[in-house]
PDB file of C-alpha atoms in Angstrom:
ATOM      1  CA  UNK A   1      60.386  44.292 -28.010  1.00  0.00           C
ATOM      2  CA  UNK A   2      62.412  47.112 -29.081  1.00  0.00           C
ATOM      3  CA  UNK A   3      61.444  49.294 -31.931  1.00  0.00           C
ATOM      4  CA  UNK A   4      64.132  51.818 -31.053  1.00  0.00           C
ATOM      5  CA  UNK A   5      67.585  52.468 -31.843  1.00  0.00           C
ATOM      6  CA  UNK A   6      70.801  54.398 -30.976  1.00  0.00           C
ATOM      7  CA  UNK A   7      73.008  55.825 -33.215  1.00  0.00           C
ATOM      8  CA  UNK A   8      76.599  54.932 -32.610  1.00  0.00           C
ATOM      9  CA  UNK A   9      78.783  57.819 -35.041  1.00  0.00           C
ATOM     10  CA  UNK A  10      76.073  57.511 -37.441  1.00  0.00           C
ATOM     11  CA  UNK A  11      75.770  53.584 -36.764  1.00  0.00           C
ATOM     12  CA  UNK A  12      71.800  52.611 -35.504  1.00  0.00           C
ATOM     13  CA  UNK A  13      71.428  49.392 -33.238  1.00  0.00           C
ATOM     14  CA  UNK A  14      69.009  48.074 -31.300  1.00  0.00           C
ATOM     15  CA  UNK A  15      70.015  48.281 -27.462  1.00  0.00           C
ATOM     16  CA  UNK A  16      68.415  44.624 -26.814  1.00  0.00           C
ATOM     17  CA  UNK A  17      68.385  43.455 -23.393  1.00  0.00           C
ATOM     18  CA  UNK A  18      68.526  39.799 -23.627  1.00  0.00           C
ATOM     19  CA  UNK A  19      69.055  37.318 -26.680  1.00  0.00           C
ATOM     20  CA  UNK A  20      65.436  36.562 -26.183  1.00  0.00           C
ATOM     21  CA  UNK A  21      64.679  39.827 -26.503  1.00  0.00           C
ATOM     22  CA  UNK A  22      66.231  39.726 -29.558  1.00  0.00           C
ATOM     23  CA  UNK A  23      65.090  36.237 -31.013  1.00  0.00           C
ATOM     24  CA  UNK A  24      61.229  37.217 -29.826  1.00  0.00           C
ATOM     25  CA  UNK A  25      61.761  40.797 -32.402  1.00  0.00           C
ATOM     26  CA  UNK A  26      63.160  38.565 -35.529  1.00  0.00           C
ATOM     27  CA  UNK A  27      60.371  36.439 -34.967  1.00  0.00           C
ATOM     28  CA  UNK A  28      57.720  39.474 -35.463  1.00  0.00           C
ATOM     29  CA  UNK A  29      60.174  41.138 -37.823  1.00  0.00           C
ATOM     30  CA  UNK A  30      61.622  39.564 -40.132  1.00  0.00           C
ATOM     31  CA  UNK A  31      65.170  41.205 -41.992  1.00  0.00           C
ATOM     32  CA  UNK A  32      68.961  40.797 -41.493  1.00  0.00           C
ATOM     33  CA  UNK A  33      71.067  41.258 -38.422  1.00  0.00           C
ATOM     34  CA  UNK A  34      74.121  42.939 -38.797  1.00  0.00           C
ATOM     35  CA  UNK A  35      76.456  42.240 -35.957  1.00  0.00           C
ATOM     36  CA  UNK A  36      77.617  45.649 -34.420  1.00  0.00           C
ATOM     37  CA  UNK A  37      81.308  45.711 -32.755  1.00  0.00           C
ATOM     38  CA  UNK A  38      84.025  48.366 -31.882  1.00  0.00           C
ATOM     39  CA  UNK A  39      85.460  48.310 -34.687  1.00  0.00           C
ATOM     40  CA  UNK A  40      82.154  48.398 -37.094  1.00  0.00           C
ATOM     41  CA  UNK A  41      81.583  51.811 -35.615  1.00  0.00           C
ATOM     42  CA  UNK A  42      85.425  53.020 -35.818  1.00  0.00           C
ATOM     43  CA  UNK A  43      85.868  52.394 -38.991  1.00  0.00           C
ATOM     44  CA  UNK A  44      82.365  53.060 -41.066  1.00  0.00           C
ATOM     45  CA  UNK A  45      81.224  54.502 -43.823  1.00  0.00           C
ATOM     46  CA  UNK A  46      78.532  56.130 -45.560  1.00  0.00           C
ATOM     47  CA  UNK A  47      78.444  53.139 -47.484  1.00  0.00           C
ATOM     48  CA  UNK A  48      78.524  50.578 -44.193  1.00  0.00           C
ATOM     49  CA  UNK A  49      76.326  52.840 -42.560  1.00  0.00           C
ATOM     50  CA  UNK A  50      73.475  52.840 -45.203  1.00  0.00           C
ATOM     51  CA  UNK A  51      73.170  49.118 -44.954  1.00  0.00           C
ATOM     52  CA  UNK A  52      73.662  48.916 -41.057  1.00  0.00           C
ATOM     53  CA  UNK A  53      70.557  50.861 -40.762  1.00  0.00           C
ATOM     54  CA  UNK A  54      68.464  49.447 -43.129  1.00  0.00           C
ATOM     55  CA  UNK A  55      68.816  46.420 -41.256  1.00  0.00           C
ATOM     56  CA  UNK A  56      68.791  45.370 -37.693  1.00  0.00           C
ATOM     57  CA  UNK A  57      71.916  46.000 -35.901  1.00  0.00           C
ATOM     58  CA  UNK A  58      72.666  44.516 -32.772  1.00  0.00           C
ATOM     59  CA  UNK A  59      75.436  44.596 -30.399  1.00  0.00           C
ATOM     60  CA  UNK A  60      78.052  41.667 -31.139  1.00  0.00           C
ATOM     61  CA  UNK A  61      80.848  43.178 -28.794  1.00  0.00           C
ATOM     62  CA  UNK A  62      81.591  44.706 -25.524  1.00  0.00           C
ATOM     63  CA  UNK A  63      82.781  47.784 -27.408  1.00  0.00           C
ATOM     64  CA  UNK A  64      79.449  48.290 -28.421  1.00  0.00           C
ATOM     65  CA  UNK A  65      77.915  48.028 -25.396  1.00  0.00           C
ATOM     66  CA  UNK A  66      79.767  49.915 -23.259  1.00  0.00           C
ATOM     67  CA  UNK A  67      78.623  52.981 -25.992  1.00  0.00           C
ATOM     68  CA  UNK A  68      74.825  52.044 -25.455  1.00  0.00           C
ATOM     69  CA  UNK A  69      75.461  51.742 -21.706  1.00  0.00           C
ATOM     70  CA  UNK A  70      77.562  55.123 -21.724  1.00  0.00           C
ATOM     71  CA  UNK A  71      74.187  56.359 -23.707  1.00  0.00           C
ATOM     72  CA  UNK A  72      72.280  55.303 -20.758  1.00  0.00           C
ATOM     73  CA  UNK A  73      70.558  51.680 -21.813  1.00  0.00           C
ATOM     74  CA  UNK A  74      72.594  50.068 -19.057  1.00  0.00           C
ATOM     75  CA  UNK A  75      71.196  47.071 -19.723  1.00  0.00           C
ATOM     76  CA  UNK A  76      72.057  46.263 -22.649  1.00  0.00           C
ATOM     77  CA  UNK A  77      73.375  43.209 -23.405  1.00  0.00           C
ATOM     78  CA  UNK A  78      76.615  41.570 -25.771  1.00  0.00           C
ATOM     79  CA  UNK A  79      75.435  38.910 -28.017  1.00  0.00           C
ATOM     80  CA  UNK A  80      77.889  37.178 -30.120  1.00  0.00           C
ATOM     81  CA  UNK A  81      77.287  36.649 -33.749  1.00  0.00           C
ATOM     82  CA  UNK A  82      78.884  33.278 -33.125  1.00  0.00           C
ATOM     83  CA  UNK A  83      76.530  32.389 -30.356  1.00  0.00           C
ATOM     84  CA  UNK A  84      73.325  33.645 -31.378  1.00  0.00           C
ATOM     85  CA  UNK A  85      72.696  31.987 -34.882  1.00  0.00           C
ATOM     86  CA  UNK A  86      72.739  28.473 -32.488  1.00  0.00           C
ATOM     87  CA  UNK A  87      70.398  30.026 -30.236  1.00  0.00           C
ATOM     88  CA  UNK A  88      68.562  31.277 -33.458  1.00  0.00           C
ATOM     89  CA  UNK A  89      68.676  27.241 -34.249  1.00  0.00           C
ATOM     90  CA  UNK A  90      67.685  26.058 -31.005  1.00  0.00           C
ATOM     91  CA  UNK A  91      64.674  28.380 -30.556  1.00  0.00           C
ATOM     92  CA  UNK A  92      63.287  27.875 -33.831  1.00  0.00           C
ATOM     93  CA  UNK A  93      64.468  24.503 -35.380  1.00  0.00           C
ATOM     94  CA  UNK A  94      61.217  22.716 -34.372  1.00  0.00           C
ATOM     95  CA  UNK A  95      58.976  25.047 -36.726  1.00  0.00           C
ATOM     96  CA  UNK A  96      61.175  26.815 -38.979  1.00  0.00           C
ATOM     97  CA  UNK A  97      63.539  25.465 -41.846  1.00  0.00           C
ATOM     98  CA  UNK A  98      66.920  27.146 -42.714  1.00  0.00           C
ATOM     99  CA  UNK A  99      68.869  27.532 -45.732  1.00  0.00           C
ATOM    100  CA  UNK A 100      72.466  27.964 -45.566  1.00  0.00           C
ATOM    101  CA  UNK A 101      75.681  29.767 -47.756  1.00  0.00           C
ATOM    102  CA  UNK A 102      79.202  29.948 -46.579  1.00  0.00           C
ATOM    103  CA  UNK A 103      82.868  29.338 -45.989  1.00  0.00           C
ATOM    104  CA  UNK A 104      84.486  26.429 -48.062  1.00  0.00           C
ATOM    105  CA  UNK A 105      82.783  22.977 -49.263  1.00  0.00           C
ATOM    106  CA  UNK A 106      84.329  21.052 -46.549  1.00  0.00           C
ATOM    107  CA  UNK A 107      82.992  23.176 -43.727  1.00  0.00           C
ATOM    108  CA  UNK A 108      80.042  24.043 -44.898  1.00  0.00           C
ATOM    109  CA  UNK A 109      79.387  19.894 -45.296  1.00  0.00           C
ATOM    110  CA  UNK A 110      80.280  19.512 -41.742  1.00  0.00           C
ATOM    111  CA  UNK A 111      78.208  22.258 -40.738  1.00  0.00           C
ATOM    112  CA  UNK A 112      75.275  20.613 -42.006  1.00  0.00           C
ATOM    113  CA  UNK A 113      76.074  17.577 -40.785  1.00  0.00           C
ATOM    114  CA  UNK A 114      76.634  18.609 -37.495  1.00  0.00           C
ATOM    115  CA  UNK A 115      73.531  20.600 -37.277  1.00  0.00           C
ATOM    116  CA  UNK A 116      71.447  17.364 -38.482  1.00  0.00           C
ATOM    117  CA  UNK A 117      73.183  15.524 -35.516  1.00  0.00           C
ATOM    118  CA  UNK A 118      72.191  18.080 -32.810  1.00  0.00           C
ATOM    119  CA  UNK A 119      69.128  18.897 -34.082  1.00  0.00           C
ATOM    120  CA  UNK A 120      67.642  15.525 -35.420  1.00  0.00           C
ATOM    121  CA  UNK A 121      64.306  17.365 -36.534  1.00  0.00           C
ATOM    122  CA  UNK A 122      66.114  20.283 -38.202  1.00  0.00           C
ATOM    123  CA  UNK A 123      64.916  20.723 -41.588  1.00  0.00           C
ATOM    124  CA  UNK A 124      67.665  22.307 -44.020  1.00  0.00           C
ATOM    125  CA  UNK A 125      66.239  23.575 -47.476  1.00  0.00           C
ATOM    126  CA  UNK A 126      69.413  23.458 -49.021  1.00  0.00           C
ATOM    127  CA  UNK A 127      73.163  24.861 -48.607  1.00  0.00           C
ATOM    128  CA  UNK A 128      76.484  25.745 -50.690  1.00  0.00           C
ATOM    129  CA  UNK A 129      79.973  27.041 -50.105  1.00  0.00           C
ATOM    130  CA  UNK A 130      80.098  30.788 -50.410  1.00  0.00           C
ATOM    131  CA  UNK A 131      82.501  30.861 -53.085  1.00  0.00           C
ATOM    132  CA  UNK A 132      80.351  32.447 -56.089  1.00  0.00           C
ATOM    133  CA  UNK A 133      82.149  33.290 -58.679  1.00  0.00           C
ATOM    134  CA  UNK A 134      79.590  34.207 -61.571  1.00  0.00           C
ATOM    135  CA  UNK A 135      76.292  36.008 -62.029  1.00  0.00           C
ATOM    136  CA  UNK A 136      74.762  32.643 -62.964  1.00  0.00           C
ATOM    137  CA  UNK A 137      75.473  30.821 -59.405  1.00  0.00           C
ATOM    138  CA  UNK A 138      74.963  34.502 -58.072  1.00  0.00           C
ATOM    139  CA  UNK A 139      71.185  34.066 -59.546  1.00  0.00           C
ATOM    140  CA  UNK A 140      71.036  30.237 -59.502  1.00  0.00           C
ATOM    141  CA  UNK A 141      71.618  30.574 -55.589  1.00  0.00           C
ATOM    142  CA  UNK A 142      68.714  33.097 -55.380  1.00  0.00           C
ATOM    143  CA  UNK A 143      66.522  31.348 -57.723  1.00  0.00           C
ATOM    144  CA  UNK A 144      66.874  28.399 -55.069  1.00  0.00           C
ATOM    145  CA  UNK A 145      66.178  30.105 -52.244  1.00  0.00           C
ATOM    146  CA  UNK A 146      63.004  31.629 -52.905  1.00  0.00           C
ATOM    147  CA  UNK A 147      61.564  28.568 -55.059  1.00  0.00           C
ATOM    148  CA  UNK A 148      62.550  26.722 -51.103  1.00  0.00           C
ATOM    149  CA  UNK A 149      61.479  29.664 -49.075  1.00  0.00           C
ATOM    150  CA  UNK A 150      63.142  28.851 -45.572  1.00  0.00           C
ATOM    151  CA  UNK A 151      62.529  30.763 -43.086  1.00  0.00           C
ATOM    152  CA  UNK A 152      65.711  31.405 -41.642  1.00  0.00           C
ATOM    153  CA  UNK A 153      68.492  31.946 -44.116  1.00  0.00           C
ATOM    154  CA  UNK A 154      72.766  32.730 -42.768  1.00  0.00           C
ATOM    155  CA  UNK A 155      75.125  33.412 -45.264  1.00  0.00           C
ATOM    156  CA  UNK A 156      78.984  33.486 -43.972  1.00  0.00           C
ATOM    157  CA  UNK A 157      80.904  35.532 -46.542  1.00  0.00           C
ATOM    158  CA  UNK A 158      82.287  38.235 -44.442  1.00  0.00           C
ATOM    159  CA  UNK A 159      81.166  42.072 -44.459  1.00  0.00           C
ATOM    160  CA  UNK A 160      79.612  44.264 -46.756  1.00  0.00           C
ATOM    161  CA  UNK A 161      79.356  41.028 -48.982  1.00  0.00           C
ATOM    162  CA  UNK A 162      76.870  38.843 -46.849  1.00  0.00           C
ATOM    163  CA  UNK A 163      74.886  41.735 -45.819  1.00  0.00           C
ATOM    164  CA  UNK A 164      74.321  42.729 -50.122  1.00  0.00           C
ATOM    165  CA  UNK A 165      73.980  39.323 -51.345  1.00  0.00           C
ATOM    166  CA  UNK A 166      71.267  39.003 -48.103  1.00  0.00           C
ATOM    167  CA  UNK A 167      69.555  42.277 -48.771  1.00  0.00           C
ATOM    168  CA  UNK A 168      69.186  41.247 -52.729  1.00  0.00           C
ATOM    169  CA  UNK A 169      67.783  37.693 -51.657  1.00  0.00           C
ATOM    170  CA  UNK A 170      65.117  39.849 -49.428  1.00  0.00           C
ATOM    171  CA  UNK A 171      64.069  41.634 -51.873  1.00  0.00           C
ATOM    172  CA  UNK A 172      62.103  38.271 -53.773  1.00  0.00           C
ATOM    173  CA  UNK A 173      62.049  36.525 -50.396  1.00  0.00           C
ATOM    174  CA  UNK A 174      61.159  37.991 -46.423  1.00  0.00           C
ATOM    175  CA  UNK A 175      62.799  35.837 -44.007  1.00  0.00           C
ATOM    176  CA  UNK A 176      64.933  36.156 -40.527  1.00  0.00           C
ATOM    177  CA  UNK A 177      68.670  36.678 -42.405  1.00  0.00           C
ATOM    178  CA  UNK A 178      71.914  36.481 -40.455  1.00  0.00           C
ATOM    179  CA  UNK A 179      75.522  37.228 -41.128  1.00  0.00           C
ATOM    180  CA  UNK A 180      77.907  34.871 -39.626  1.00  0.00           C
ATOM    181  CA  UNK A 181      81.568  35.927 -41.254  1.00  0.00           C
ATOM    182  CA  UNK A 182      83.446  32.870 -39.809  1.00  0.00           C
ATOM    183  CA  UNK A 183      81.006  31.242 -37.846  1.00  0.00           C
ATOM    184  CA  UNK A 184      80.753  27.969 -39.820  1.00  0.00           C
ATOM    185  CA  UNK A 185      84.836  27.449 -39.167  1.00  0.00           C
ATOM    186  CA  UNK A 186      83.896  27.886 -35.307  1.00  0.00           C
ATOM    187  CA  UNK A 187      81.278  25.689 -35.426  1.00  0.00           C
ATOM    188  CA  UNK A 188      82.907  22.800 -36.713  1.00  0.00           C
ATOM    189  CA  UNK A 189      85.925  23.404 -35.062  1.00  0.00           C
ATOM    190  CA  UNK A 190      88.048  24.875 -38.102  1.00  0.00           C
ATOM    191  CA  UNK A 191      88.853  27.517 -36.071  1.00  0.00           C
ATOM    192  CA  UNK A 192      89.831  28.044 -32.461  1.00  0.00           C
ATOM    193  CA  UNK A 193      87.237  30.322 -30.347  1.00  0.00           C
ATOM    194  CA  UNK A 194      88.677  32.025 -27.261  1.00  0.00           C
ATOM    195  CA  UNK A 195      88.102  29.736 -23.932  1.00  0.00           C
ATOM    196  CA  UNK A 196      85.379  31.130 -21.992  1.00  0.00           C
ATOM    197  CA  UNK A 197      86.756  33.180 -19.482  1.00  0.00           C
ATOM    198  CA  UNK A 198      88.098  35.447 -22.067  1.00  0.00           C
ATOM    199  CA  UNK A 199      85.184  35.470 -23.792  1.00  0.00           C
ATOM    200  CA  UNK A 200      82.960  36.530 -20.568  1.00  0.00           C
ATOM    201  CA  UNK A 201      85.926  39.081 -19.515  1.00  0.00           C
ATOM    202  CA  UNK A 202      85.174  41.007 -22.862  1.00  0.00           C
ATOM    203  CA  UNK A 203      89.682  39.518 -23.215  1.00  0.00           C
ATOM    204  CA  UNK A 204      88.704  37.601 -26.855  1.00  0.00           C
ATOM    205  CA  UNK A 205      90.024  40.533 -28.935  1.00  0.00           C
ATOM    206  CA  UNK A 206      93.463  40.343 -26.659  1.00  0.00           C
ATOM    207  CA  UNK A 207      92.940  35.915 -26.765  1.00  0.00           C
ATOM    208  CA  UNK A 208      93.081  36.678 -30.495  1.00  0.00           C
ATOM    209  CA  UNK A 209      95.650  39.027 -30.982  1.00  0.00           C
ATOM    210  CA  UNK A 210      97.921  36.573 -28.924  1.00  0.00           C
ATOM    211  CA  UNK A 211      96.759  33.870 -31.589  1.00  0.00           C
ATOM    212  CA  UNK A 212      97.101  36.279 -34.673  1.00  0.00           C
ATOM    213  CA  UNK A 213      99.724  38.825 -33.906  1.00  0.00           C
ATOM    214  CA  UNK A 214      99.168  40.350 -37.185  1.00  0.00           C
ATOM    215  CA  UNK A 215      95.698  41.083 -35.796  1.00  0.00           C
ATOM    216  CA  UNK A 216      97.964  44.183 -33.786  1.00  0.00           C
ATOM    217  CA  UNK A 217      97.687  46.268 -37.116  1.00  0.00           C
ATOM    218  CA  UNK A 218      93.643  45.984 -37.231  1.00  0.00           C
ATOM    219  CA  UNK A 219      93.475  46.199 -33.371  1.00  0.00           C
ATOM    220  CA  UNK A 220      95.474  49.167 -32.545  1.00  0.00           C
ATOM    221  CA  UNK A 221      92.667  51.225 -34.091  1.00  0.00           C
ATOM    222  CA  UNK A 222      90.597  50.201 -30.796  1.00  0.00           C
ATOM    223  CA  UNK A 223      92.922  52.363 -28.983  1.00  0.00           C
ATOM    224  CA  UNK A 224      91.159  55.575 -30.994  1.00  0.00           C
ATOM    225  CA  UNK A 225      88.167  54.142 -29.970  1.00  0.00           C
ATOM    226  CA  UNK A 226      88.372  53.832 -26.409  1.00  0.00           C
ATOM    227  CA  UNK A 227      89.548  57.936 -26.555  1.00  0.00           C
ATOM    228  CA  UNK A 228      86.060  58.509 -27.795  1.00  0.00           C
ATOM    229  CA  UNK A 229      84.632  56.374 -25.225  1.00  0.00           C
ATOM    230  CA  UNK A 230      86.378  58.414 -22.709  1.00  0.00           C
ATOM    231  CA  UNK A 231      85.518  61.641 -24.277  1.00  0.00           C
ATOM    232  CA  UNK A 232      82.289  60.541 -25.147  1.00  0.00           C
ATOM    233  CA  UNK A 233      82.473  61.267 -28.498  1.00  0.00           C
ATOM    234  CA  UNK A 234      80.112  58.732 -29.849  1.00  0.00           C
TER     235      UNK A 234
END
């Protein structure tokens, strides 16, 4: 299991080898994951930095690990946020409960009910949209969690905002915390994923910018990114 980690322009991740790598180290340590791309290490700052590395980073994208393998940690590995809260599921859902927060009423229904159908055994503490609007369901939503004390908690709000409503929840309640950003909407099939082969071919940021052409503005930072690749300025 690995203790270690590399610092990516001031970004620290763990240079995991294999998701069960990973899923054996959040079982020994419990405390967030922070899903580590391209474009997380292009664009942070002191701010996303601070609560990168008081977390567990891992690498969500190819940009990422191209940088650890540059660094020489050649094998490690790419494991999507998107994939690895299932396999977080699937490993654990026989002896550990979850608690869930995210995305809108609808999907977050259908997420539960579509875990509960996979997973007959599955026990879910409890779950809510991730549209909190006051300091009272802010609390209330804390106050639940650790009077339930799952084990496994994801929130899906998109970043910094899951990773400091997580880190506040830790604080009265250790667990195994993930940040999913759109997961639940891929999950129930909300949202298109990118087919397979792009997804292997490290193509889904090109499958999605032929989806989302707007994406172009966001995405044609990457090019500044692959420069310091190159020069290996990282």
């Amino acid at each position: 299991m690995k203790n270690e980690k590399i610092s990516l322009n001031g970004v620290e991740l763990h240079p995991f080898s294999s998701e069960s790598e990973l899923l054996n180290y959040v079982d020994f340590h419990k405390g967030i994951l922070v899903a580590i791309n391209a474009e997380k290490i292009l664009h942070a700052t002191d701010e996303t930095r601070a609560i990168i590395n008081r977390n567990i980073g891992y690498c969500d994208g190819a940009g990422a690990q191209l940088a650890l393998q540059q660094k020489g940690y050649k094998d490690a590995c790419k494991i999507p946020g998107c994939e690895l809260w299932l396999k977080i599921v699937q490993r654990f859902h026989h002896e550990k409960s979850f608690y869930l927060v995210g995305s809108t009423q609808e999907i977050i229904d259908s997420t539960v009910s579509k875990l509960k159908e996979e997973f007959p055994v599955i026990q879910i503490k409890g779950f809510r949209d991730g549209y909190i609007r006051t300091e009272e369901e802010r609390s209330a939503l804390i106050d639940d969690i650790v009077a339930k004390k799952p084990d496994v908690v994801f929130v899906a709000m998109g970043s910094p905002k899951q990773e400091l409503l997580m880190e506040e929840i830790q604080k009265r309640h250790p667990a195994i915390y993930q940040g999913l950003g759109g997961s639940f909407d891929v999950y129930t099939g909300f949202v298109e994923r990118a087919p397979r082969w792009w997804v292997d071919h490290n193509l889904e940021f090109a499958y999605r910018l032929i989806k989302q052409p707007k994406r172009i503005t966001r995405q044609i930072h990457l090019v500044r990114y692959a420069y310091w690749l190159a020069a290996k300025k990282l």
